[in-house]
Tab-separated table of C-alpha atoms in Angstrom:
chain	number	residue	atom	x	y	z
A	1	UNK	CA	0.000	0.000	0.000
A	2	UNK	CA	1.162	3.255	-1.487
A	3	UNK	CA	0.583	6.961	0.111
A	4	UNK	CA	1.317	10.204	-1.434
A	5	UNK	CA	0.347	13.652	-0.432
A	6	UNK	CA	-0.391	15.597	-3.407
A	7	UNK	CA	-0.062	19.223	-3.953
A	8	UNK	CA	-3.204	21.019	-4.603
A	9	UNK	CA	-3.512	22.017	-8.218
A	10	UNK	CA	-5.774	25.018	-9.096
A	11	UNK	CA	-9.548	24.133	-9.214
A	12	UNK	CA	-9.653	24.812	-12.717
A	13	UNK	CA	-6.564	23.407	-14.154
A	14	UNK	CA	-6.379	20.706	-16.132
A	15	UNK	CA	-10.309	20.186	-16.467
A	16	UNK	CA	-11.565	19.455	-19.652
A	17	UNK	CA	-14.566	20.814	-20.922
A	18	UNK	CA	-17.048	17.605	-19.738
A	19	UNK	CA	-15.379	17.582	-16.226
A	20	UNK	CA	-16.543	21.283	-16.100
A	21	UNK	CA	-20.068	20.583	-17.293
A	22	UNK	CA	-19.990	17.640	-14.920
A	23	UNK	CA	-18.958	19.748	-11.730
A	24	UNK	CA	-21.707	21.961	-12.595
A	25	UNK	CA	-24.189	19.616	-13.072
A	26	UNK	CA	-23.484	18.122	-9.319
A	27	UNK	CA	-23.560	21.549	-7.971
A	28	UNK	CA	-26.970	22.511	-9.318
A	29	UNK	CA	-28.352	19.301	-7.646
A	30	UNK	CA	-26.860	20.402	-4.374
A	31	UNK	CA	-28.139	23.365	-4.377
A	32	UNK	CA	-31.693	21.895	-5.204
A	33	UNK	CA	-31.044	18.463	-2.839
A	34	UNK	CA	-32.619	18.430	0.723
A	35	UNK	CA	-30.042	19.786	3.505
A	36	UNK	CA	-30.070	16.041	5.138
A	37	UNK	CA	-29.453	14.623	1.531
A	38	UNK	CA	-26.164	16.783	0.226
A	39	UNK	CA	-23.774	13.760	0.352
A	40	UNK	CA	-26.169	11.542	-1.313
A	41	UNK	CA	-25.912	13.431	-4.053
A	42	UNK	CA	-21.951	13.608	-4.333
A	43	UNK	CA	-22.204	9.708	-4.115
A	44	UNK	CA	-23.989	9.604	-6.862
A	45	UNK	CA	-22.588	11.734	-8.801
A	46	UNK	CA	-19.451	10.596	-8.643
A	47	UNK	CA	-20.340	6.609	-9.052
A	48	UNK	CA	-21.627	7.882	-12.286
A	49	UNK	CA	-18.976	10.186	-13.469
A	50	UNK	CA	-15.414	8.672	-11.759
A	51	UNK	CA	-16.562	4.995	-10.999
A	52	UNK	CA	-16.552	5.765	-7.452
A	53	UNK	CA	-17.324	2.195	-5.293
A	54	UNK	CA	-17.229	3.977	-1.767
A	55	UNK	CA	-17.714	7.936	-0.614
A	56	UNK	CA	-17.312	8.597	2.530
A	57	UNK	CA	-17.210	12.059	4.479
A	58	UNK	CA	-16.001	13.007	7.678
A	59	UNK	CA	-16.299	16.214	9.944
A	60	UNK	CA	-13.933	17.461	12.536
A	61	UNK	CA	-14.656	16.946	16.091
A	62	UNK	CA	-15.149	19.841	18.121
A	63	UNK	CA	-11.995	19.032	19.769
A	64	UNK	CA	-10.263	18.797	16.574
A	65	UNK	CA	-8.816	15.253	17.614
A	66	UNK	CA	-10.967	12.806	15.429
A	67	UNK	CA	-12.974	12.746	12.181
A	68	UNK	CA	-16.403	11.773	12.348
A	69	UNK	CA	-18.450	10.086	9.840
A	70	UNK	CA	-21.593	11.847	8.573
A	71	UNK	CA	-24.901	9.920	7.166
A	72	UNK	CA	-25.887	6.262	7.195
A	73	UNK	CA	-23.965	4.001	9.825
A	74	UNK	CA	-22.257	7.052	11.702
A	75	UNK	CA	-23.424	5.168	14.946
A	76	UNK	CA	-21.585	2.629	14.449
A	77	UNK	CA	-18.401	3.807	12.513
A	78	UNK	CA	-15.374	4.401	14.539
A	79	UNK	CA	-13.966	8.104	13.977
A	80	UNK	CA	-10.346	7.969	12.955
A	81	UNK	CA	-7.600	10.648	14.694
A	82	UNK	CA	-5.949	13.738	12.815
A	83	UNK	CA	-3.300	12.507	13.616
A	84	UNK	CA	-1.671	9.091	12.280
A	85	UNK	CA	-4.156	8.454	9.583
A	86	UNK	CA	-4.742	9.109	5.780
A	87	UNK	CA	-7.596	11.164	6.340
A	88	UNK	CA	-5.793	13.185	8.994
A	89	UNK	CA	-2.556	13.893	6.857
A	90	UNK	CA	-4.743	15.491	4.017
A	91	UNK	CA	-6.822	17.562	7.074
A	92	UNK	CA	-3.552	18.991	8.736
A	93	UNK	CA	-1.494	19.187	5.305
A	94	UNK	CA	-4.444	20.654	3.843
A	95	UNK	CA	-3.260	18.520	0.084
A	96	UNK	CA	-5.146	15.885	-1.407
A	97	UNK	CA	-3.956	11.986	0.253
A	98	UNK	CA	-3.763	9.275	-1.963
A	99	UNK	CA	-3.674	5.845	-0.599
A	100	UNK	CA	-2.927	3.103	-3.536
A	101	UNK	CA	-3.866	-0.593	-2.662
A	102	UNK	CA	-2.200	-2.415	-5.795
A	103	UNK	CA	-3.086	-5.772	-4.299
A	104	UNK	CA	-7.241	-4.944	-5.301
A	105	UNK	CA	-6.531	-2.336	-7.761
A	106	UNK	CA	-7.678	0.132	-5.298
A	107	UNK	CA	-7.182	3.804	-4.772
A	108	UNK	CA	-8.643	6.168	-2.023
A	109	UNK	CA	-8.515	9.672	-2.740
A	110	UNK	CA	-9.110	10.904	0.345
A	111	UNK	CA	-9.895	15.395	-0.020
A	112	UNK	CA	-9.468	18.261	2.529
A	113	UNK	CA	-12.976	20.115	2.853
A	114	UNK	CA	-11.723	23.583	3.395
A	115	UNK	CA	-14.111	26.938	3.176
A	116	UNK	CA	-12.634	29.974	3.426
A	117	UNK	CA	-9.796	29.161	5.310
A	118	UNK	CA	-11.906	27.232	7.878
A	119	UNK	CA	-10.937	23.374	8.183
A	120	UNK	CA	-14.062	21.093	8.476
A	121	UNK	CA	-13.283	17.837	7.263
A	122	UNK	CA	-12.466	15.146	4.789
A	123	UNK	CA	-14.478	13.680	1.527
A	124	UNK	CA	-12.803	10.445	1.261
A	125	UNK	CA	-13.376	8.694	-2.493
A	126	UNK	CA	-12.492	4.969	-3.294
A	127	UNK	CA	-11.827	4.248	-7.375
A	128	UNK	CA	-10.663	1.646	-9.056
A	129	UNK	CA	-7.079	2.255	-10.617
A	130	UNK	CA	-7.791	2.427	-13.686
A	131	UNK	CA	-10.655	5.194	-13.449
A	132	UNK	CA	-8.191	7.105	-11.156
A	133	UNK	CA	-5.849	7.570	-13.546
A	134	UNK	CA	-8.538	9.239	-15.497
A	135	UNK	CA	-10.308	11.312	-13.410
A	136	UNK	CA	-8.952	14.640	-12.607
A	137	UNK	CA	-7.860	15.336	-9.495
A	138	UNK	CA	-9.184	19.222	-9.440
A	139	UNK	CA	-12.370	18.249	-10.453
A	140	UNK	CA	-12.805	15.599	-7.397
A	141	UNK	CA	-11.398	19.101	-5.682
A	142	UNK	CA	-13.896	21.274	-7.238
A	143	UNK	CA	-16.993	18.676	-5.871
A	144	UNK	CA	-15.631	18.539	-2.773
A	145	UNK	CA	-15.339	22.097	-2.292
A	146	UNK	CA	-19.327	22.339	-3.288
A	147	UNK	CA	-20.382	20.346	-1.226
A	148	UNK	CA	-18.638	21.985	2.000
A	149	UNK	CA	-20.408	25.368	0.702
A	150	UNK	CA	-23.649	23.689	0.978
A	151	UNK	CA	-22.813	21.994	4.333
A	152	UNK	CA	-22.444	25.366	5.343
A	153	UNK	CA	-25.742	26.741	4.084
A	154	UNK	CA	-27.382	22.950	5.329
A	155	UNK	CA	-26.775	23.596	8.953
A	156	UNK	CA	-29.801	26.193	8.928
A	157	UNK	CA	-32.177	23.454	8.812
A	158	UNK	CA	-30.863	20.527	9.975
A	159	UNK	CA	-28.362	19.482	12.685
A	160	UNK	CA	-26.966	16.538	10.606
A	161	UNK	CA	-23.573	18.160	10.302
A	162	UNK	CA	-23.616	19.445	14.105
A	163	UNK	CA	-24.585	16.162	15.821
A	164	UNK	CA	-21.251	14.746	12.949
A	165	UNK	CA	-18.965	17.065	14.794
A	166	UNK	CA	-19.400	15.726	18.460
A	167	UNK	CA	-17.179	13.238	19.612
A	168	UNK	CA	-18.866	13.184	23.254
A	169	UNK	CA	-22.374	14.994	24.400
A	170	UNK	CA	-21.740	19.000	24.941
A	171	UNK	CA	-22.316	20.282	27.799
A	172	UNK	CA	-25.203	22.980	27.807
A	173	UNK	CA	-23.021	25.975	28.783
A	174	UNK	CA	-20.322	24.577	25.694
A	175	UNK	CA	-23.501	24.136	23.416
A	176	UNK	CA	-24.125	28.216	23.978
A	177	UNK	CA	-20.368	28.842	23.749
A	178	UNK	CA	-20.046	27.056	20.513
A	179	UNK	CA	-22.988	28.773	18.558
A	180	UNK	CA	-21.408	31.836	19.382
A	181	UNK	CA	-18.020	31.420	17.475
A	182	UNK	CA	-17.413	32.343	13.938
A	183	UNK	CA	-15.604	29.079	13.474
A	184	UNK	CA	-11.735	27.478	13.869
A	185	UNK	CA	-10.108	29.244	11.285
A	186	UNK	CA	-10.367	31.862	8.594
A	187	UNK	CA	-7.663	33.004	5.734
A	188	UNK	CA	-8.071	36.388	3.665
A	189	UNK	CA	-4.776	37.372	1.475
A	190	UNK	CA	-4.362	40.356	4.506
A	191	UNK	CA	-4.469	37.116	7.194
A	192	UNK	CA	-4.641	33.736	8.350
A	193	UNK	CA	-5.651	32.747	11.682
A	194	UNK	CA	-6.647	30.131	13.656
A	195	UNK	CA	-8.257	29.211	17.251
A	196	UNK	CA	-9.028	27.142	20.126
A	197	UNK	CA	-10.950	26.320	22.781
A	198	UNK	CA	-10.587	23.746	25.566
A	199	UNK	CA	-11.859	21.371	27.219
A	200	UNK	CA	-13.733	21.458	23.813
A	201	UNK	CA	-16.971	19.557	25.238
A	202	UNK	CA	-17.348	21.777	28.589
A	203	UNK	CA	-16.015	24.970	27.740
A	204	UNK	CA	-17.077	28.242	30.001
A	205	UNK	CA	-16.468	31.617	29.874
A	206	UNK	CA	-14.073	31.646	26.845
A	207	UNK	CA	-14.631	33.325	23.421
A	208	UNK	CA	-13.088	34.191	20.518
A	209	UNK	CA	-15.095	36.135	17.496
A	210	UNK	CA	-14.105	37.713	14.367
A	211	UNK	CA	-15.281	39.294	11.168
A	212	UNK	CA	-13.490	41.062	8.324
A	213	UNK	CA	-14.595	43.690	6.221
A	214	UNK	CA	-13.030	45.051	2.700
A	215	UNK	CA	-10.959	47.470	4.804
A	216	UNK	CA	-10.655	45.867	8.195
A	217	UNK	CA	-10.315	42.403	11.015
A	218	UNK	CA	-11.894	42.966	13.726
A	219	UNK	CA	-10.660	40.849	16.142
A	220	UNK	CA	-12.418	40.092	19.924
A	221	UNK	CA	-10.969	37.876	22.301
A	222	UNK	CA	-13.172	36.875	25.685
A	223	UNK	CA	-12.916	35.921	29.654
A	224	UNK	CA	-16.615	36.075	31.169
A	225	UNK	CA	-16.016	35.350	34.416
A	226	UNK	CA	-17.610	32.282	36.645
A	227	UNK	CA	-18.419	29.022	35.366
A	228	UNK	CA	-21.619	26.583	33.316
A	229	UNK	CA	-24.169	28.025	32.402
A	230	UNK	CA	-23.992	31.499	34.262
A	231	UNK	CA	-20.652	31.769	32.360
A	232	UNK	CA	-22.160	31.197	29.136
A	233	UNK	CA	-24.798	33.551	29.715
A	234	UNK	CA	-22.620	36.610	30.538
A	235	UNK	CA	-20.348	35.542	27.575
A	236	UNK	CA	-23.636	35.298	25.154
A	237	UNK	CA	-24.747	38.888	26.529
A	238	UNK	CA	-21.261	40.730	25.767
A	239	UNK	CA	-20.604	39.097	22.837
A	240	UNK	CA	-23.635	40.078	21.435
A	241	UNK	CA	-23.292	43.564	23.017
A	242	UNK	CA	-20.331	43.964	21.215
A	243	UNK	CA	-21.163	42.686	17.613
A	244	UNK	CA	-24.682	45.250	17.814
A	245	UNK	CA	-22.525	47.897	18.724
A	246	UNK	CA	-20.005	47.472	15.790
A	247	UNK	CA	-23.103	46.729	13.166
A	248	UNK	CA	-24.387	49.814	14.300
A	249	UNK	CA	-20.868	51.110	12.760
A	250	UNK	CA	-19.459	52.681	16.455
A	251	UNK	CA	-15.823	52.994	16.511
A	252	UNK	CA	-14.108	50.412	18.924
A	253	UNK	CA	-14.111	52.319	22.103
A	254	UNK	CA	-17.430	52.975	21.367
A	255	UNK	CA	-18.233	49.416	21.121
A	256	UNK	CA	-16.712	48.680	24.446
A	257	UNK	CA	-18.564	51.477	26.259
A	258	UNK	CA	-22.158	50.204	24.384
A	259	UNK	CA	-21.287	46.496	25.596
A	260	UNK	CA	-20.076	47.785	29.286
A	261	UNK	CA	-23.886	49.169	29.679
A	262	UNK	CA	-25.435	45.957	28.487
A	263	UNK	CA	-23.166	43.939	30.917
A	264	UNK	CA	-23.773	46.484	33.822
A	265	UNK	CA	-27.665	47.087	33.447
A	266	UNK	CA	-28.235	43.301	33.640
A	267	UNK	CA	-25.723	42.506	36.555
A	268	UNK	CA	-24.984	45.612	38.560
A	269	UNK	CA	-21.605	44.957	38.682
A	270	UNK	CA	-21.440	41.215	40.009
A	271	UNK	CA	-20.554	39.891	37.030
A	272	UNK	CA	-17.977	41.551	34.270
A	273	UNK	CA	-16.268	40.057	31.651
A	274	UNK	CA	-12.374	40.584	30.409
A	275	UNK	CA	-11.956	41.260	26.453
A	276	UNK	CA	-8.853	42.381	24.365
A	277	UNK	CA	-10.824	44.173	21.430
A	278	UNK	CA	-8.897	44.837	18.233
A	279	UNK	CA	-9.219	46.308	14.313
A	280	UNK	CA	-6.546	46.083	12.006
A	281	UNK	CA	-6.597	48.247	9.270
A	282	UNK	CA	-5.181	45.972	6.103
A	283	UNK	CA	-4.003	48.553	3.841
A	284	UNK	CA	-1.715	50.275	7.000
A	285	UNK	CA	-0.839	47.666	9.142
A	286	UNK	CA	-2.809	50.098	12.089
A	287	UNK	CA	-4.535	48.471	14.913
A	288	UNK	CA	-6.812	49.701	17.733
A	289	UNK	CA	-6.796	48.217	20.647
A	290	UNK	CA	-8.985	48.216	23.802
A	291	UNK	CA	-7.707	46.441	26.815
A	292	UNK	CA	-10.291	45.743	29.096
A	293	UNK	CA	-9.278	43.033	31.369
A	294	UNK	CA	-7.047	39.395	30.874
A	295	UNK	CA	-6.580	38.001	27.752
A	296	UNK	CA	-2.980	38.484	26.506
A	297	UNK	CA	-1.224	39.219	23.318
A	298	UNK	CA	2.394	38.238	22.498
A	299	UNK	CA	4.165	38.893	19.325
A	300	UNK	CA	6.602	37.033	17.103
A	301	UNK	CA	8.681	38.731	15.212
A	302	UNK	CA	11.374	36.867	13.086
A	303	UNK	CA	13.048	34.913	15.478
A	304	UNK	CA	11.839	36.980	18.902
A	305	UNK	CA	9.389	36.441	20.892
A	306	UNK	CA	8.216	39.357	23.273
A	307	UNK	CA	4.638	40.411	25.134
A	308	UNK	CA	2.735	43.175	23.753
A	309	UNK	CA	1.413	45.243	26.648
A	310	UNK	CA	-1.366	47.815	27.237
A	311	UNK	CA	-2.913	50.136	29.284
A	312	UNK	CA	-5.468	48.171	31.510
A	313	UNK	CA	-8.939	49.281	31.555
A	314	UNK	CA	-11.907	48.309	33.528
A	315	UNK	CA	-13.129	45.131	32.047
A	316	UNK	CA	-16.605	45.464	30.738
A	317	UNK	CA	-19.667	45.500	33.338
A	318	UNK	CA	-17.760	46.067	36.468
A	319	UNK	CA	-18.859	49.321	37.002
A	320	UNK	CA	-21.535	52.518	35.464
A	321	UNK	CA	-20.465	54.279	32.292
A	322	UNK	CA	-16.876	53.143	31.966
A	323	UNK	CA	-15.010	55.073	29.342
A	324	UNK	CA	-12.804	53.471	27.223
A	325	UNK	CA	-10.045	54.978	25.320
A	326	UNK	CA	-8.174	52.824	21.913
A	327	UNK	CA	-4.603	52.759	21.566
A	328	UNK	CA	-2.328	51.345	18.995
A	329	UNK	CA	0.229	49.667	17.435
A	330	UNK	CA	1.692	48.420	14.054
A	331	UNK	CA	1.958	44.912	12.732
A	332	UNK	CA	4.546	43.716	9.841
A	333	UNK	CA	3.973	41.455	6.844
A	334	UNK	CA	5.392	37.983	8.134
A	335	UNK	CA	4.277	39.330	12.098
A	336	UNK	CA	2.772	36.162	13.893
A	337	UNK	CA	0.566	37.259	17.199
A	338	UNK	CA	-0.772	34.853	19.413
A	339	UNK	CA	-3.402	35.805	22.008
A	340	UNK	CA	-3.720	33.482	25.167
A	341	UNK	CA	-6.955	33.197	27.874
A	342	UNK	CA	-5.573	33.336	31.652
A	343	UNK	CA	-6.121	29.502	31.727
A	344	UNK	CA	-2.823	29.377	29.272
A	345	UNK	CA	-0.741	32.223	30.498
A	346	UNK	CA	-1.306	31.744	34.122
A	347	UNK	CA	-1.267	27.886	33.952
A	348	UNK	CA	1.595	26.973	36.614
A	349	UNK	CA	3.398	23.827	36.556
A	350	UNK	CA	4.420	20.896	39.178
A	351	UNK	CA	7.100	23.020	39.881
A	352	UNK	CA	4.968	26.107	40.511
A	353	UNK	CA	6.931	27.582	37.214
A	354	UNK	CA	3.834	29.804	35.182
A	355	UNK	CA	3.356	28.995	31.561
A	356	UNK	CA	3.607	32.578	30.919
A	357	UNK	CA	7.415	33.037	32.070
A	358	UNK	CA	9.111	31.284	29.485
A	359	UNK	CA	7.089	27.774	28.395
A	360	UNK	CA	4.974	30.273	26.118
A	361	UNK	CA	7.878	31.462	24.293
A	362	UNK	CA	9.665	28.288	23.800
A	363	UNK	CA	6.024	26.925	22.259
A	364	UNK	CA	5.692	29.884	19.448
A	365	UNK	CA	9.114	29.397	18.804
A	366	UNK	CA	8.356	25.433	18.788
A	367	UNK	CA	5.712	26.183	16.247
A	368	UNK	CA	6.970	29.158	13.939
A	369	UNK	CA	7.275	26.548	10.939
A	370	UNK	CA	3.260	25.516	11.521
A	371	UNK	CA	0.418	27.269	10.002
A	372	UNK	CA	-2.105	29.522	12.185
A	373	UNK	CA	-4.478	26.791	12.008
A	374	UNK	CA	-2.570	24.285	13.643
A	375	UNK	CA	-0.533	26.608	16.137
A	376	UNK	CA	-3.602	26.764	19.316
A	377	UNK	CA	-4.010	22.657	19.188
A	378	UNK	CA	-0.024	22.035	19.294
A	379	UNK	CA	0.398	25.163	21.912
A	380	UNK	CA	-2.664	23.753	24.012
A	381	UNK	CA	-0.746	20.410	23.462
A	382	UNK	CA	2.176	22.161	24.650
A	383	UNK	CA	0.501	23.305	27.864
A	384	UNK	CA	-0.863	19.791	29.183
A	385	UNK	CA	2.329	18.830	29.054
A	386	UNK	CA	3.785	21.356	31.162
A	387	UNK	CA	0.892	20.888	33.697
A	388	UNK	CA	1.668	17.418	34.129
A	389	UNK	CA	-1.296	15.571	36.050
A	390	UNK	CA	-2.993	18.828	37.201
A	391	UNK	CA	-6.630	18.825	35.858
A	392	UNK	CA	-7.332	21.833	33.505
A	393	UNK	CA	-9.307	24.046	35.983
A	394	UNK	CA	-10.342	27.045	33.783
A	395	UNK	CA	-11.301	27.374	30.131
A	396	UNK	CA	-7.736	27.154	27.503
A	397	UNK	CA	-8.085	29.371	24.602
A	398	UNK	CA	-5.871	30.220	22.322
A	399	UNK	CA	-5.919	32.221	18.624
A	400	UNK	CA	-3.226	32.749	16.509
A	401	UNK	CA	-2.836	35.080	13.556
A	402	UNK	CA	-0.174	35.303	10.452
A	403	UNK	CA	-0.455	39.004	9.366
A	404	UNK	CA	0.667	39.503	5.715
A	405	UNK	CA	-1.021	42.841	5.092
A	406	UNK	CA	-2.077	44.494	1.621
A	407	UNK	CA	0.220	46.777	-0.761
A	408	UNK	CA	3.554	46.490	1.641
A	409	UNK	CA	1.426	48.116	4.354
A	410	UNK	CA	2.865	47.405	7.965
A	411	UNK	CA	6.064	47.495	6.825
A	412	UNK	CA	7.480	49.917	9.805
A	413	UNK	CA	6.807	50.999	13.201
């Protein structure tokens, strides 16, 4: 048995003109199948048009550990793990996988299902060797591709896809957490970035929540403080404080001040939540920051790795008409920030040694060769291991982004 990792070839080269009337042709059924019934009609398709004996597709897990089967017999299929298996090297390389079993004349194409920049999965397709050799490999690309946009569109109306992605029941407050964030990843020519949560299944406080504009990232990062459900709740009320008060197009200190009224008129102060608020400005390299409370940013910059501090402000709900006030800084094309929750940075070891002092640095530095998308898991990796047997005792979260700017903007300080 053969594997090779293939490099991605554009989605339209090498297509002739039938394998472009073909891709069409399954795309107009998906967008006319029933949300429950998307893969179904990939299946087909492709037993038709490649020969295909076997399709199978599998989501990530929420903890981005395993790949889950979706449809028919996902009871009773065993996921497979990112990492160590042919579907997992095409999810983390983000290439095609080809397995080749010569012995039945066998080959299992096995296709990252990427939107956007967000990772969700794997379409894995089993030909025989001879119709391999025939079918182009952009146009299996170009299906799967398709079918992940329709996924995306699916989840409206049914929870098919959801109830693929858990490994383990979610807790309640982690349900609430989970609707809440944009996704794991997103890439833009400006940026690439990726985050994390954990413990995936019973997650808090914790947020993370972006959304980019033709000008601008705006980037929030958030500690609501407490735990379940009460956690969730404060987190759900700021969050969506804050994205109301940035559709309503106030400026970021703005948005902080609208969100610190929401917090405080519902909890007179006993509850307040920690957020590092950001926009960065693509064509300048400019961000805005507000500081108001615990999350962390640290930069790396070539080879160094050094904190980036702020002024501390009141985090949001703590007290009555807080005013907030943005500051700011520059980033560089090839800049790589990481932002950390106070259950990384504060993390202490066996030793009584905090993760912030210098096991943080060696970790970016351990991962300056990864992409953003797979920098959180192997820093949260990174961290149980410096805990040792303590018990994670506070929500993990990490996001990592890979600024590249627009037009040589960001260039200097």
């Amino acid at each position: 048995m053969r594997v090779t990792i293939i490099a991605a070839a554009h989605p339209g080269a090498f297509e002739k003109q039938d394998d472009v009337d073909n891709i069409a042709t399954v795309e107009r059924a998906l967008r006319t199948a029933a949300p429950h019934a998307l893969l179904d009609v990939v299946t087909t398709a492709l037993a038709e048009q490649y020969g295909a004996e076997r399709v199978e597709l599998r989501l990530a897990d929420y903890g981005m550990r395993s790949l889950q089967v979706v449809g028919s017999g996902a009871e009773d299929a065993e996921p497979v793990p990112v990492h160590g298996s042919p579907q997992g090297r095409a999810f983390g390389s983000q290439e095609p996988c080809v397995v080749e079993d010569t012995a039945r004349g066998m080959v299992d194409v096995h296709l990252p299902m990427t939107i956007r920049g967000d990772r969700m999965g794997v379409l894995s397709v089993r030909l025989p060797a001879d119709r391999y050799a025939q079918a182009p490999l952009p146009g299996l690309q170009s299906i799967c591709e398709a079918l992940g946009h329709e996924i995306l569109v699916a989840e409206r109306d049914t929870d098919l896809y959801l109830l693929a992605r858990r490994a383990v029941r979610l807790t309640l407050a982690a349900e609430m957490q989970w609707q809440l964030l944009p996704g794991h990843s997103c890439t833009r020519p400006e940026f690439s970035l990726g985050a994390h949560l954990e413990p995936a299944y019973a997650i808090f406080g914790d947020n993370f929540d972006w959304t980019a504009s033709a000008d601008h990232l705006t980037l929030t990062v958030t500690n609501g403080m407490g735990e379940g459900i009460e956690a969730a709740l404060l987190t759900n009320l700021a969050v969506n404080a804050l994205r109301n008060a940035r559709r309503a197009g106030l400026d970021l200190a703005d948005q902080a001040s609208l969100a610190d009224q929401a917090v405080y008129a519902h909890y007179r102060g006993a509850a307040y939540v920690s957020v590092l608020l950001l926009r960065f400005h693509f064509a300048t390299g400019q961000v805005e920051v507000v500081d108001a409370g615990s999350p962390r940013l640290w930069r790396q910059r070539d080879r160094t790795v050094e904190p980036v501090q702020f002024d501390a402000q009141l985090p949001l709900g703590m007290f009555e008409d807080t005013v907030y006030v943005a500051e700011h800084f520059t980033v560089r094309s090839g800049d790589r920030l990481l932002f950390g929750s106070d259950g990384v940075y504060d993390t202490v070891s066996p030793a009584g040694e905090r993760y912030a002092e210098r096991a943080l640095v060696r970790a970016l530095g351990n991962t300056r060769l990864l992409p953003p998308t797979q920098v959180p898991q192997a820093v949260l990796r990174e961290l149980a291991g410096f805990r040792g047997d303590t018990p994670l005792d506070d929500d993990a979260l990490v996001v990592c982004l890979d600024w590249y700017g627009r037009d040589g903007g960001g260039q200097a300080e």
